[in-house]
PDB file of C-alpha atoms in Angstrom:
ATOM      1  CA  MET A   1    -148.252 -30.758  88.241  1.00 76.00           C
ATOM      2  CA  PHE A   2    -151.085 -28.228  88.216  1.00 86.00           C
ATOM      3  CA  ALA A   3    -152.723 -25.889  90.713  1.00 93.00           C
ATOM      4  CA  VAL A   4    -155.757 -23.845  89.653  1.00 96.00           C
ATOM      5  CA  ARG A   5    -156.529 -20.474  91.234  1.00 97.00           C
ATOM      6  CA  LYS A   6    -160.181 -19.790  90.480  1.00 98.00           C
ATOM      7  CA  SER A   7    -161.269 -16.218  89.917  1.00 98.00           C
ATOM      8  CA  ASN A   8    -164.040 -16.400  92.513  1.00 97.00           C
ATOM      9  CA  ASP A   9    -161.587 -17.603  95.165  1.00 97.00           C
ATOM     10  CA  ARG A  10    -159.338 -14.553  94.847  1.00 98.00           C
ATOM     11  CA  GLY A  11    -159.192 -11.865  97.495  1.00 98.00           C
ATOM     12  CA  HIS A  12    -161.430  -8.864  96.873  1.00 98.00           C
ATOM     13  CA  ALA A  13    -161.531  -5.266  98.038  1.00 97.00           C
ATOM     14  CA  ASN A  14    -163.838  -2.509  96.810  1.00 97.00           C
ATOM     15  CA  HIS A  15    -162.964   1.037  97.854  1.00 96.00           C
ATOM     16  CA  GLY A  16    -165.468   2.752  95.566  1.00 97.00           C
ATOM     17  CA  TRP A  17    -162.891   4.385  93.313  1.00 97.00           C
ATOM     18  CA  LEU A  18    -160.967   1.076  93.166  1.00 98.00           C
ATOM     19  CA  ASP A  19    -162.216  -2.496  92.761  1.00 98.00           C
ATOM     20  CA  SER A  20    -159.368  -5.003  93.204  1.00 98.00           C
ATOM     21  CA  LYS A  21    -159.070  -8.776  93.015  1.00 98.00           C
ATOM     22  CA  PHE A  22    -155.941 -10.452  94.392  1.00 98.00           C
ATOM     23  CA  SER A  23    -154.558 -13.740  93.071  1.00 98.00           C
ATOM     24  CA  PHE A  24    -152.066 -13.779  95.954  1.00 98.00           C
ATOM     25  CA  SER A  25    -151.959 -12.364  99.472  1.00 98.00           C
ATOM     26  CA  PHE A  26    -151.776  -8.577  99.341  1.00 97.00           C
ATOM     27  CA  ALA A  27    -152.341  -5.690 101.786  1.00 94.00           C
ATOM     28  CA  ASP A  28    -155.133  -6.737 104.191  1.00 95.00           C
ATOM     29  CA  TYR A  29    -155.904  -9.920 102.239  1.00 97.00           C
ATOM     30  CA  TYR A  30    -153.995 -12.941 103.552  1.00 97.00           C
ATOM     31  CA  ASP A  31    -154.157 -16.537 102.344  1.00 96.00           C
ATOM     32  CA  PRO A  32    -151.224 -18.711 103.473  1.00 96.00           C
ATOM     33  CA  GLU A  33    -151.880 -21.074 100.550  1.00 94.00           C
ATOM     34  CA  PHE A  34    -151.397 -18.274  98.010  1.00 95.00           C
ATOM     35  CA  MET A  35    -148.396 -16.147  98.954  1.00 97.00           C
ATOM     36  CA  GLY A  36    -147.026 -16.163  95.402  1.00 98.00           C
ATOM     37  CA  PHE A  37    -145.583 -18.657  92.963  1.00 98.00           C
ATOM     38  CA  ARG A  38    -141.823 -18.873  92.431  1.00 98.00           C
ATOM     39  CA  ALA A  39    -140.673 -15.267  91.772  1.00 98.00           C
ATOM     40  CA  LEU A  40    -144.239 -14.156  91.014  1.00 98.00           C
ATOM     41  CA  ARG A  41    -145.543 -12.296  94.068  1.00 98.00           C
ATOM     42  CA  VAL A  42    -148.549 -10.166  93.017  1.00 98.00           C
ATOM     43  CA  ILE A  43    -151.242 -10.291  90.329  1.00 98.00           C
ATOM     44  CA  ASN A  44    -153.894  -7.713  91.135  1.00 98.00           C
ATOM     45  CA  GLU A  45    -156.763  -7.084  88.748  1.00 98.00           C
ATOM     46  CA  ASP A  46    -157.739  -3.438  89.291  1.00 98.00           C
ATOM     47  CA  VAL A  47    -160.642  -1.386  87.964  1.00 98.00           C
ATOM     48  CA  ILE A  48    -160.083   2.308  88.699  1.00 98.00           C
ATOM     49  CA  GLN A  49    -162.991   4.696  88.329  1.00 98.00           C
ATOM     50  CA  GLY A  50    -162.619   7.917  86.346  1.00 98.00           C
ATOM     51  CA  GLY A  51    -160.463  10.442  88.181  1.00 96.00           C
ATOM     52  CA  GLY A  52    -159.301   7.867  90.733  1.00 97.00           C
ATOM     53  CA  GLY A  53    -155.849   6.528  91.377  1.00 96.00           C
ATOM     54  CA  PHE A  54    -152.963   5.777  93.685  1.00 96.00           C
ATOM     55  CA  GLY A  55    -151.239   8.832  95.125  1.00 96.00           C
ATOM     56  CA  THR A  56    -147.467   9.008  95.438  1.00 96.00           C
ATOM     57  CA  HIS A  57    -146.112   5.984  97.303  1.00 95.00           C
ATOM     58  CA  GLY A  58    -142.876   4.022  97.460  1.00 95.00           C
ATOM     59  CA  HIS A  59    -141.530   0.602  96.474  1.00 96.00           C
ATOM     60  CA  LYS A  60    -138.212  -1.155  97.099  1.00 97.00           C
ATOM     61  CA  GLU A  61    -136.600  -4.371  95.870  1.00 98.00           C
ATOM     62  CA  MET A  62    -139.377  -5.440  93.510  1.00 98.00           C
ATOM     63  CA  GLU A  63    -139.867  -5.814  89.754  1.00 98.00           C
ATOM     64  CA  ILE A  64    -143.219  -4.210  88.863  1.00 98.00           C
ATOM     65  CA  VAL A  65    -145.138  -4.305  85.588  1.00 98.00           C
ATOM     66  CA  THR A  66    -148.487  -2.844  84.576  1.00 98.00           C
ATOM     67  CA  TYR A  67    -150.580  -4.408  81.810  1.00 98.00           C
ATOM     68  CA  VAL A  68    -153.590  -2.310  80.786  1.00 98.00           C
ATOM     69  CA  LEU A  69    -156.720  -4.007  79.458  1.00 98.00           C
ATOM     70  CA  ASP A  70    -158.956  -0.951  79.000  1.00 98.00           C
ATOM     71  CA  GLY A  71    -158.427   2.784  79.268  1.00 98.00           C
ATOM     72  CA  GLY A  72    -155.176   4.421  80.273  1.00 98.00           C
ATOM     73  CA  ILE A  73    -153.019   4.754  83.394  1.00 98.00           C
ATOM     74  CA  ALA A  74    -151.086   7.991  83.968  1.00 97.00           C
ATOM     75  CA  HIS A  75    -147.726   7.373  85.650  1.00 96.00           C
ATOM     76  CA  LYS A  76    -145.260   9.786  87.283  1.00 96.00           C
ATOM     77  CA  ASP A  77    -142.245   8.863  89.393  1.00 92.00           C
ATOM     78  CA  SER A  78    -139.316  10.155  91.415  1.00 96.00           C
ATOM     79  CA  ILE A  79    -136.699   9.424  88.715  1.00 96.00           C
ATOM     80  CA  GLY A  80    -138.352  11.764  86.230  1.00 94.00           C
ATOM     81  CA  SER A  81    -140.381   9.287  84.173  1.00 94.00           C
ATOM     82  CA  GLY A  82    -143.976   9.895  83.206  1.00 91.00           C
ATOM     83  CA  GLY A  83    -146.584   9.039  80.620  1.00 93.00           C
ATOM     84  CA  VAL A  84    -149.807   7.177  79.947  1.00 97.00           C
ATOM     85  CA  ILE A  85    -149.872   3.376  79.622  1.00 97.00           C
ATOM     86  CA  THR A  86    -152.525   2.059  77.229  1.00 98.00           C
ATOM     87  CA  PRO A  87    -153.568  -1.414  75.972  1.00 98.00           C
ATOM     88  CA  GLY A  88    -150.784  -3.073  73.993  1.00 96.00           C
ATOM     89  CA  GLU A  89    -148.064  -1.494  76.137  1.00 97.00           C
ATOM     90  CA  LEU A  90    -146.127  -2.844  79.089  1.00 98.00           C
ATOM     91  CA  GLN A  91    -144.800  -0.595  81.813  1.00 97.00           C
ATOM     92  CA  HIS A  92    -141.867  -1.835  83.889  1.00 98.00           C
ATOM     93  CA  MET A  93    -140.139  -0.527  87.007  1.00 97.00           C
ATOM     94  CA  SER A  94    -137.136  -2.014  88.771  1.00 98.00           C
ATOM     95  CA  ALA A  95    -137.786  -0.497  92.198  1.00 97.00           C
ATOM     96  CA  GLY A  96    -134.299  -1.420  93.401  1.00 97.00           C
ATOM     97  CA  THR A  97    -133.043   0.769  96.250  1.00 98.00           C
ATOM     98  CA  GLY A  98    -136.263   2.777  96.172  1.00 97.00           C
ATOM     99  CA  ILE A  99    -138.650   4.591  93.850  1.00 96.00           C
ATOM    100  CA  ARG A 100    -141.766   6.677  94.468  1.00 97.00           C
ATOM    101  CA  HIS A 101    -144.561   6.984  91.942  1.00 95.00           C
ATOM    102  CA  SER A 102    -148.230   7.730  91.389  1.00 96.00           C
ATOM    103  CA  GLU A 103    -150.759   5.999  89.122  1.00 97.00           C
ATOM    104  CA  TYR A 104    -154.062   7.570  88.124  1.00 97.00           C
ATOM    105  CA  ASN A 105    -156.802   6.773  85.663  1.00 98.00           C
ATOM    106  CA  ALA A 106    -155.955   8.992  82.688  1.00 97.00           C
ATOM    107  CA  SER A 107    -159.681   9.646  82.154  1.00 98.00           C
ATOM    108  CA  ALA A 108    -161.891  11.671  84.461  1.00 97.00           C
ATOM    109  CA  THR A 109    -165.001   9.726  83.427  1.00 98.00           C
ATOM    110  CA  THR A 110    -164.223   6.268  81.974  1.00 98.00           C
ATOM    111  CA  PRO A 111    -163.017   3.344  84.153  1.00 98.00           C
ATOM    112  CA  ALA A 112    -159.547   1.914  83.551  1.00 98.00           C
ATOM    113  CA  HIS A 113    -158.882  -1.828  83.845  1.00 98.00           C
ATOM    114  CA  MET A 114    -155.398  -3.214  84.451  1.00 98.00           C
ATOM    115  CA  LEU A 115    -153.275  -5.998  85.874  1.00 98.00           C
ATOM    116  CA  GLN A 116    -150.670  -4.905  88.409  1.00 98.00           C
ATOM    117  CA  ILE A 117    -147.887  -7.494  88.691  1.00 98.00           C
ATOM    118  CA  TRP A 118    -144.905  -7.793  91.042  1.00 98.00           C
ATOM    119  CA  LEU A 119    -142.003 -10.233  90.925  1.00 98.00           C
ATOM    120  CA  LEU A 120    -139.115 -10.741  93.325  1.00 98.00           C
ATOM    121  CA  PRO A 121    -135.818  -9.486  91.876  1.00 98.00           C
ATOM    122  CA  SER A 122    -132.864 -11.754  91.175  1.00 98.00           C
ATOM    123  CA  GLN A 123    -130.499  -8.958  92.271  1.00 97.00           C
ATOM    124  CA  ARG A 124    -130.921  -6.507  95.139  1.00 97.00           C
ATOM    125  CA  GLY A 125    -129.558  -3.019  95.648  1.00 97.00           C
ATOM    126  CA  ILE A 126    -129.756  -1.893  92.015  1.00 97.00           C
ATOM    127  CA  THR A 127    -130.468   1.637  90.815  1.00 98.00           C
ATOM    128  CA  PRO A 128    -134.189   2.140  90.066  1.00 98.00           C
ATOM    129  CA  THR A 129    -135.166   2.143  86.382  1.00 97.00           C
ATOM    130  CA  TYR A 130    -138.319   2.724  84.332  1.00 97.00           C
ATOM    131  CA  SER A 131    -139.305   1.528  80.859  1.00 97.00           C
ATOM    132  CA  GLN A 132    -142.438   1.434  78.725  1.00 97.00           C
ATOM    133  CA  GLN A 133    -142.923  -0.242  75.371  1.00 97.00           C
ATOM    134  CA  SER A 134    -145.656  -1.035  72.849  1.00 98.00           C
ATOM    135  CA  PHE A 135    -146.160  -4.554  71.476  1.00 98.00           C
ATOM    136  CA  PRO A 136    -148.290  -5.725  68.500  1.00 97.00           C
ATOM    137  CA  ILE A 137    -150.514  -7.958  70.623  1.00 97.00           C
ATOM    138  CA  ALA A 138    -153.790  -6.669  69.129  1.00 95.00           C
ATOM    139  CA  ALA A 139    -152.521  -6.601  65.538  1.00 97.00           C
ATOM    140  CA  GLU A 140    -150.860 -10.025  65.630  1.00 98.00           C
ATOM    141  CA  HIS A 141    -153.280 -12.490  67.181  1.00 98.00           C
ATOM    142  CA  ASN A 142    -152.683 -16.157  67.932  1.00 98.00           C
ATOM    143  CA  GLN A 143    -149.055 -15.968  68.999  1.00 97.00           C
ATOM    144  CA  LEU A 144    -147.210 -15.543  72.266  1.00 98.00           C
ATOM    145  CA  HIS A 145    -145.466 -12.153  72.315  1.00 98.00           C
ATOM    146  CA  LEU A 146    -142.427 -11.944  74.586  1.00 98.00           C
ATOM    147  CA  LEU A 147    -142.885  -8.773  76.655  1.00 98.00           C
ATOM    148  CA  ALA A 148    -140.147  -8.984  79.300  1.00 98.00           C
ATOM    149  CA  SER A 149    -137.069 -11.136  79.906  1.00 98.00           C
ATOM    150  CA  PRO A 150    -133.770 -10.952  81.825  1.00 98.00           C
ATOM    151  CA  GLU A 151    -131.788 -10.589  78.597  1.00 96.00           C
ATOM    152  CA  GLY A 152    -134.164  -8.309  76.659  1.00 96.00           C
ATOM    153  CA  THR A 153    -134.526 -11.067  74.055  1.00 94.00           C
ATOM    154  CA  ARG A 154    -136.558 -10.429  70.858  1.00 94.00           C
ATOM    155  CA  ASN A 155    -136.929  -6.724  71.625  1.00 95.00           C
ATOM    156  CA  SER A 156    -138.608  -7.418  74.960  1.00 98.00           C
ATOM    157  CA  LEU A 157    -138.198  -5.183  77.990  1.00 98.00           C
ATOM    158  CA  THR A 158    -135.294  -6.121  80.253  1.00 98.00           C
ATOM    159  CA  TRP A 159    -136.094  -6.853  83.879  1.00 98.00           C
ATOM    160  CA  VAL A 160    -134.140  -8.203  86.848  1.00 98.00           C
ATOM    161  CA  THR A 161    -135.946 -11.429  87.707  1.00 98.00           C
ATOM    162  CA  ASP A 162    -135.713 -15.076  86.651  1.00 97.00           C
ATOM    163  CA  ALA A 163    -138.768 -15.066  84.393  1.00 98.00           C
ATOM    164  CA  ASN A 164    -140.059 -14.454  80.897  1.00 98.00           C
ATOM    165  CA  LEU A 165    -143.443 -12.785  80.412  1.00 98.00           C
ATOM    166  CA  TYR A 166    -145.570 -13.473  77.328  1.00 98.00           C
ATOM    167  CA  ALA A 167    -148.999 -12.222  76.253  1.00 98.00           C
ATOM    168  CA  ALA A 168    -151.387 -13.326  73.524  1.00 98.00           C
ATOM    169  CA  LYS A 169    -154.801 -12.531  72.118  1.00 98.00           C
ATOM    170  CA  LEU A 170    -156.331 -15.731  70.755  1.00 98.00           C
ATOM    171  CA  ASP A 171    -159.236 -16.010  68.362  1.00 98.00           C
ATOM    172  CA  SER A 172    -162.088 -18.440  68.938  1.00 98.00           C
ATOM    173  CA  GLU A 173    -160.805 -21.964  69.661  1.00 98.00           C
ATOM    174  CA  VAL A 174    -157.295 -21.222  68.333  1.00 98.00           C
ATOM    175  CA  SER A 175    -154.390 -22.997  70.068  1.00 98.00           C
ATOM    176  CA  VAL A 176    -150.808 -21.965  70.853  1.00 98.00           C
ATOM    177  CA  GLU A 177    -148.020 -23.959  72.501  1.00 98.00           C
ATOM    178  CA  HIS A 178    -144.789 -23.155  74.303  1.00 97.00           C
ATOM    179  CA  SER A 179    -142.078 -25.653  75.252  1.00 97.00           C
ATOM    180  CA  PHE A 180    -140.260 -25.256  78.553  1.00 95.00           C
ATOM    181  CA  THR A 181    -136.455 -25.205  78.376  1.00 89.00           C
ATOM    182  CA  THR A 182    -134.266 -24.238  81.365  1.00 92.00           C
ATOM    183  CA  ARG A 183    -137.181 -22.762  83.337  1.00 95.00           C
ATOM    184  CA  LYS A 184    -139.481 -25.529  84.548  1.00 95.00           C
ATOM    185  CA  HIS A 185    -142.395 -23.604  86.062  1.00 98.00           C
ATOM    186  CA  GLY A 186    -145.154 -21.429  84.679  1.00 98.00           C
ATOM    187  CA  TRP A 187    -148.185 -19.369  85.597  1.00 98.00           C
ATOM    188  CA  LEU A 188    -150.969 -18.722  83.074  1.00 98.00           C
ATOM    189  CA  GLN A 189    -153.420 -15.895  83.837  1.00 98.00           C
ATOM    190  CA  VAL A 190    -156.621 -15.550  81.825  1.00 98.00           C
ATOM    191  CA  ALA A 191    -157.169 -11.808  81.451  1.00 98.00           C
ATOM    192  CA  ARG A 192    -160.249 -12.101  79.196  1.00 98.00           C
ATOM    193  CA  GLY A 193    -162.413 -14.852  77.796  1.00 98.00           C
ATOM    194  CA  SER A 194    -161.782 -18.508  78.552  1.00 98.00           C
ATOM    195  CA  ALA A 195    -159.229 -21.161  77.666  1.00 98.00           C
ATOM    196  CA  THR A 196    -158.257 -24.779  78.133  1.00 98.00           C
ATOM    197  CA  VAL A 197    -154.649 -25.057  79.320  1.00 98.00           C
ATOM    198  CA  ASN A 198    -153.014 -28.505  79.393  1.00 96.00           C
ATOM    199  CA  GLY A 199    -156.499 -29.969  79.775  1.00 95.00           C
ATOM    200  CA  GLU A 200    -157.649 -27.575  82.542  1.00 96.00           C
ATOM    201  CA  SER A 201    -160.676 -25.382  81.787  1.00 98.00           C
ATOM    202  CA  LEU A 202    -160.119 -21.767  82.862  1.00 98.00           C
ATOM    203  CA  GLU A 203    -162.424 -18.753  82.880  1.00 98.00           C
ATOM    204  CA  GLN A 204    -161.655 -15.044  82.969  1.00 98.00           C
ATOM    205  CA  GLY A 205    -159.632 -14.204  86.077  1.00 98.00           C
ATOM    206  CA  ASP A 206    -158.480 -17.793  86.662  1.00 98.00           C
ATOM    207  CA  GLY A 207    -154.807 -18.638  87.048  1.00 98.00           C
ATOM    208  CA  LEU A 208    -152.946 -21.905  86.590  1.00 98.00           C
ATOM    209  CA  ALA A 209    -149.600 -22.865  88.140  1.00 98.00           C
ATOM    210  CA  LEU A 210    -147.572 -25.500  86.285  1.00 97.00           C
ATOM    211  CA  SER A 211    -144.416 -27.331  87.328  1.00 97.00           C
ATOM    212  CA  ASP A 212    -142.310 -29.994  85.612  1.00 93.00           C
ATOM    213  CA  GLU A 213    -144.316 -29.964  82.382  1.00 95.00           C
ATOM    214  CA  GLN A 214    -142.715 -30.365  78.959  1.00 95.00           C
ATOM    215  CA  LYS A 215    -144.881 -27.668  77.396  1.00 96.00           C
ATOM    216  CA  ILE A 216    -147.917 -25.479  77.874  1.00 97.00           C
ATOM    217  CA  ALA A 217    -150.784 -25.776  75.377  1.00 98.00           C
ATOM    218  CA  VAL A 218    -153.450 -23.056  75.397  1.00 98.00           C
ATOM    219  CA  GLN A 219    -156.712 -23.304  73.442  1.00 98.00           C
ATOM    220  CA  ALA A 220    -159.068 -20.330  73.518  1.00 98.00           C
ATOM    221  CA  GLY A 221    -162.757 -20.797  74.221  1.00 98.00           C
ATOM    222  CA  LYS A 222    -165.510 -19.878  71.771  1.00 98.00           C
ATOM    223  CA  GLU A 223    -165.331 -16.183  72.701  1.00 97.00           C
ATOM    224  CA  GLY A 224    -161.541 -16.090  72.342  1.00 98.00           C
ATOM    225  CA  ALA A 225    -159.061 -15.268  75.082  1.00 98.00           C
ATOM    226  CA  GLU A 226    -156.375 -12.864  76.205  1.00 98.00           C
ATOM    227  CA  VAL A 227    -153.734 -14.516  78.373  1.00 98.00           C
ATOM    228  CA  LEU A 228    -150.503 -13.698  80.168  1.00 98.00           C
ATOM    229  CA  PHE A 229    -147.948 -16.457  80.632  1.00 98.00           C
ATOM    230  CA  PHE A 230    -145.016 -16.314  83.057  1.00 98.00           C
ATOM    231  CA  GLU A 231    -142.190 -18.791  82.467  1.00 98.00           C
ATOM    232  CA  LEU A 232    -140.476 -19.017  85.854  1.00 98.00           C
ATOM    233  CA  GLY A 233    -137.222 -20.424  87.181  1.00 96.00           C
TER     234      GLY A 233
END
């Protein structure tokens, strides 16, 4: 079973310093048909102008990851963590009982481009945590890199949600496959380029929900592709 979320159908808000596109309902954007998928609750594609950013604000009971496509995002939080997230890294927060943080474009002049992602936790009331890790996504093309998992498998970040997160940069018309095991649902987000996924043609910004499939097969378009894949319980 498939459901395609086309890029042009996403919610959109432009605040000048911030241009955001919402795959699912978020803030003032509401679409009852797209409230999330399984544990996946938010995929926001944000472009933050130089010097712009989100001032200190709070989160509770949510697993939050940031995936940077261009530029850098400067992070600071209430549990003493801080740093700059750049392409090839994944930032993760278990908000748990409550965490406050700020996120700013690390450059005063150059836009930063990122995906902000939230998932519902599989356990509530935990102590907030922060982690950040680099992965060889750019150096090792044409394979799915496991970025986050409940068990921290294969040196991935450990998060508290029933999902695995993978990312890949694919060269022109190269294919990769992944077989589903105990988790029977998936969401594929095209971050750059284009791809054909289980026969569905997707462009940059498109998402595809899959359920009860044996595997996911991704073939990049002529310009290549960068994709994120969520394997969901």
